Amino acid sequence: MKLTIFQIFTIVSLIAFLIYEFWYLPKWMAALSANDPVIRTDIILFVPILVIFIIISLVQFFRKKKS
């Protein structure tokens, strides 16, 4: 089954976010001093967009699989 460009973009975005979340972010937070606040705006901004992209990609996948 051939993936659409949107599905490929969703997969790449998801992988990039996971790398950011589990590799880059812990290193950055460890470099901060104890008094620095950490405000996670990435959760508010990127996670809802990724969820919408994942839903659209799943709908595309199942519609294409059905036909």
Backbone as a printed PyTorch tensor [residue, N CA C, xyz], in Angstrom:
tensor([[[  0.8430,  -1.1780,   0.0000],
         [  0.0000,   0.0000,   0.0000],
         [  0.8910,   1.2450,   0.0000]],

        [[  0.5720,   2.1690,  -0.8790],
         [  1.3470,   3.3920,  -1.0090],
         [  0.8030,   4.4390,  -0.0370]],

        [[  1.7030,   5.0760,   0.6930],
         [  1.3090,   6.1250,   1.6260],
         [  1.1680,   7.4530,   0.8990]],

        [[  0.2470,   8.2780,   1.3690],
         [  0.0910,   9.6120,   0.8030],
         [  1.1860,  10.5240,   1.3630]],

        [[  1.3440,  11.6680,   0.7340],
         [  2.3430,  12.6380,   1.2030],
         [  1.9950,  13.1050,   2.6170]],

        [[  0.7090,  13.2750,   2.8930],
         [  0.2790,  13.7050,   4.2230],
         [  0.6170,  12.6550,   5.2800]],

        [[  0.4530,  11.3820,   4.9530],
         [  0.7810,  10.3160,   5.9010],
         [  2.2780,  10.2560,   6.1610]],

        [[  3.0760,  10.4380,   5.1080],
         [  4.5330,  10.4650,   5.2870],
         [  4.9370,  11.6500,   6.1550]],

        [[  4.3300,  12.8050,   5.9010],
         [  4.6130,  13.9930,   6.7150],
         [  4.2350,  13.7580,   8.1720]],

        [[  3.1120,  13.0800,   8.4020],
         [  2.6810,  12.7770,   9.7690],
         [  3.6770,  11.8540,  10.4700]],

        [[  4.1450,  10.8450,   9.7780],
         [  5.1100,   9.9080,  10.3660],
         [  6.4140,  10.6230,  10.6960]],

        [[  6.9010,  11.4490,   9.7720],
         [  8.1430,  12.1950,  10.0110],
         [  7.9630,  13.1690,  11.1730]],

        [[  6.8250,  13.8510,  11.2350],
         [  6.5570,  14.7880,  12.3290],
         [  6.4910,  14.0690,  13.6770]],

        [[  5.8650,  12.9180,  13.6920],
         [  5.7510,  12.1400,  14.9270],
         [  7.1250,  11.6600,  15.4010]],

        [[  7.9450,  11.1800,  14.4800],
         [  9.2900,  10.7340,  14.8380],
         [ 10.1230,  11.9110,  15.3500]],

        [[ 10.0170,  13.0570,  14.6820],
         [ 10.7620,  14.2500,  15.1120],
         [ 10.3210,  14.6900,  16.5050]],

        [[  9.0180,  14.6520,  16.7870],
         [  8.5290,  15.0440,  18.0970],
         [  9.0010,  14.0690,  19.1750]],

        [[  8.9960,  12.7780,  18.8740],
         [  9.4490,  11.7880,  19.8560],
         [ 10.9410,  11.9400,  20.1520]],

        [[ 11.7350,  12.2230,  19.1310],
         [ 13.1640,  12.4720,  19.3490],
         [ 13.3440,  13.7080,  20.2200]],

        [[ 12.5970,  14.7510,  19.9090],
         [ 12.6640,  15.9780,  20.7060],
         [ 12.2470,  15.7010,  22.1510]],

        [[ 11.1800,  14.9780,  22.3270],
         [ 10.6110,  14.7510,  23.6530],
         [ 11.4990,  13.8690,  24.5280]],

        [[ 12.0930,  12.8210,  23.9500],
         [ 12.8150,  11.8510,  24.7680],
         [ 14.3320,  11.9350,  24.6760]],

        [[ 14.8610,  12.7100,  23.7340],
         [ 16.3110,  12.8320,  23.6340],
         [ 16.7830,  14.2510,  23.9300]],

        [[ 16.2310,  15.2470,  23.2400],
         [ 16.7160,  16.6090,  23.3860],
         [ 16.1970,  17.2730,  24.6690]],

        [[ 14.9210,  17.1520,  24.9380],
         [ 14.3100,  17.8510,  26.0680],
         [ 14.8930,  17.4590,  27.4230]],

        [[ 15.1140,  16.1760,  27.7270],
         [ 15.7260,  15.8450,  29.0250],
         [ 17.1250,  16.4500,  29.1900]],

        [[ 17.9030,  16.4810,  28.1000],
         [ 19.2270,  17.0920,  28.1840],
         [ 19.1160,  18.5870,  28.4570]],

        [[ 18.1700,  19.2380,  27.8010],
         [ 17.9810,  20.6760,  27.9980],
         [ 17.5150,  20.9660,  29.4250]],

        [[ 16.5730,  20.1640,  29.9280],
         [ 16.0610,  20.3930,  31.2810],
         [ 17.1400,  20.1290,  32.3310]],

        [[ 18.0240,  19.1870,  32.0920],
         [ 19.1010,  18.9000,  33.0370],
         [ 20.1060,  20.0430,  33.0850]],

        [[ 20.2270,  20.7900,  31.9980],
         [ 21.1790,  21.8960,  31.9460],
         [ 20.6590,  23.1370,  32.6630]],

        [[ 19.3750,  23.1740,  32.9590],
         [ 18.8030,  24.3340,  33.6540],
         [ 19.1370,  24.2780,  35.1380]],

        [[ 19.1890,  25.4440,  35.7400],
         [ 19.3850,  25.4580,  37.1920],
         [ 18.0730,  25.0880,  37.8820]],

        [[ 18.1500,  24.7950,  39.1550],
         [ 16.9760,  24.3280,  39.8990],
         [ 15.8980,  25.4030,  40.0170]],

        [[ 16.2780,  26.6590,  39.9260],
         [ 15.3120,  27.7500,  40.1000],
         [ 14.6160,  28.1500,  38.8000]],

        [[ 15.0770,  27.6560,  37.6670],
         [ 14.4660,  28.0260,  36.3940],
         [ 13.1520,  27.2700,  36.1920]],

        [[ 12.0780,  28.0040,  35.8780],
         [ 10.8230,  27.3100,  35.5920],
         [ 10.8470,  26.7030,  34.1920]],

        [[ 10.1920,  25.5790,  34.0430],
         [ 10.0790,  24.9360,  32.7370],
         [  8.6170,  25.0110,  32.3210]],

        [[  8.3600,  25.7840,  31.2840],
         [  7.0010,  25.9340,  30.7820],
         [  6.9160,  25.1410,  29.4840]],

        [[  6.0680,  24.1330,  29.4770],
         [  5.9900,  23.2030,  28.3480],
         [  4.9180,  23.6480,  27.3540]],

        [[  5.1950,  24.7010,  26.6110],
         [  4.2450,  25.1560,  25.6000],
         [  4.1980,  24.2200,  24.4060]],

        [[  5.2400,  23.4030,  24.2430],
         [  5.2320,  22.4500,  23.1290],
         [  4.0750,  21.4630,  23.2500]],

        [[  3.6890,  21.1270,  24.4660],
         [  2.5680,  20.2100,  24.6630],
         [  1.2710,  20.8630,  24.1900]],

        [[  1.1200,  22.1440,  24.4800],
         [ -0.0920,  22.8590,  24.0880],
         [ -0.1290,  23.1010,  22.5840]],

        [[  1.0250,  23.3280,  21.9810],
         [  1.0710,  23.6710,  20.5580],
         [  1.1570,  22.4590,  19.6360]],

        [[  2.0750,  21.5530,  19.8950],
         [  2.3820,  20.5000,  18.9340],
         [  1.5620,  19.2300,  19.0970]],

        [[  1.2440,  18.8630,  20.3040],
         [  0.5140,  17.6020,  20.5200],
         [ -0.8810,  17.6420,  19.8760]],

        [[ -1.6700,  18.7070,  20.0470],
         [ -2.9810,  18.7080,  19.3600],
         [ -2.8610,  18.6460,  17.8390]],

        [[ -1.8560,  19.3220,  17.2800],
         [ -1.6550,  19.2710,  15.8310],
         [ -1.2820,  17.8540,  15.3950]],

        [[ -0.3990,  17.2060,  16.1560],
         [ -0.0270,  15.8250,  15.8220],
         [ -1.2150,  14.8750,  15.9280]],

        [[ -2.0520,  15.0710,  16.9240],
         [ -3.2330,  14.2180,  17.0820],
         [ -4.1680,  14.3840,  15.8830]],

        [[ -4.3750,  15.6130,  15.4440],
         [ -5.2180,  15.8610,  14.2700],
         [ -4.6030,  15.2130,  13.0360]],

        [[ -3.2930,  15.3600,  12.8580],
         [ -2.6130,  14.7320,  11.7200],
         [ -2.7540,  13.2160,  11.7630]],

        [[ -2.6160,  12.6220,  12.9330],
         [ -2.7320,  11.1690,  13.0720],
         [ -4.1490,  10.7120,  12.7360]],

        [[ -5.1490,  11.4390,  13.2010],
         [ -6.5420,  11.0810,  12.9010],
         [ -6.8020,  11.1550,  11.4010]],

        [[ -6.3430,  12.2290,  10.7550],
         [ -6.5370,  12.3710,   9.3150],
         [ -5.8270,  11.2400,   8.5740]],

        [[ -4.6110,  10.9160,   8.9870],
         [ -3.8510,   9.8410,   8.3260],
         [ -4.5340,   8.4870,   8.4960]],

        [[ -5.0700,   8.2270,   9.6860],
         [ -5.7820,   6.9570,   9.9010],
         [ -7.0440,   6.8670,   9.0570]],

        [[ -7.7710,   7.9770,   8.9470],
         [ -8.9730,   7.9870,   8.1070],
         [ -8.5860,   7.7250,   6.6530]],

        [[ -7.5270,   8.3770,   6.1840],
         [ -7.0530,   8.1370,   4.8200],
         [ -6.6570,   6.6730,   4.6280]],

        [[ -5.9530,   6.1180,   5.5940],
         [ -5.4860,   4.7420,   5.4940],
         [ -6.6520,   3.7630,   5.4020]],

        [[ -7.6540,   3.9210,   6.2780],
         [ -8.7600,   2.9690,   6.2890],
         [ -9.6970,   3.1620,   5.1030]],

        [[ -9.8440,   4.3850,   4.6160],
         [-10.6580,   4.5960,   3.4160],
         [ -9.9840,   3.9890,   2.1930]],

        [[ -8.6690,   4.1430,   2.1050],
         [ -7.9450,   3.5860,   0.9670],
         [ -7.9410,   2.0580,   1.0400]],

        [[ -7.8570,   1.5110,   2.2550],
         [ -7.8350,   0.0630,   2.4360],
         [ -9.1980,  -0.5430,   2.0700]],

        [[-10.2720,   0.2060,   2.3510],
         [-11.6180,  -0.2710,   2.0880],
         [-11.9040,  -0.3640,   0.5900]],

        [[-11.3600,   0.5700,  -0.2100],
         [-11.6600,   0.5690,  -1.6480],
         [-10.8460,  -0.4020,  -2.4400]]])
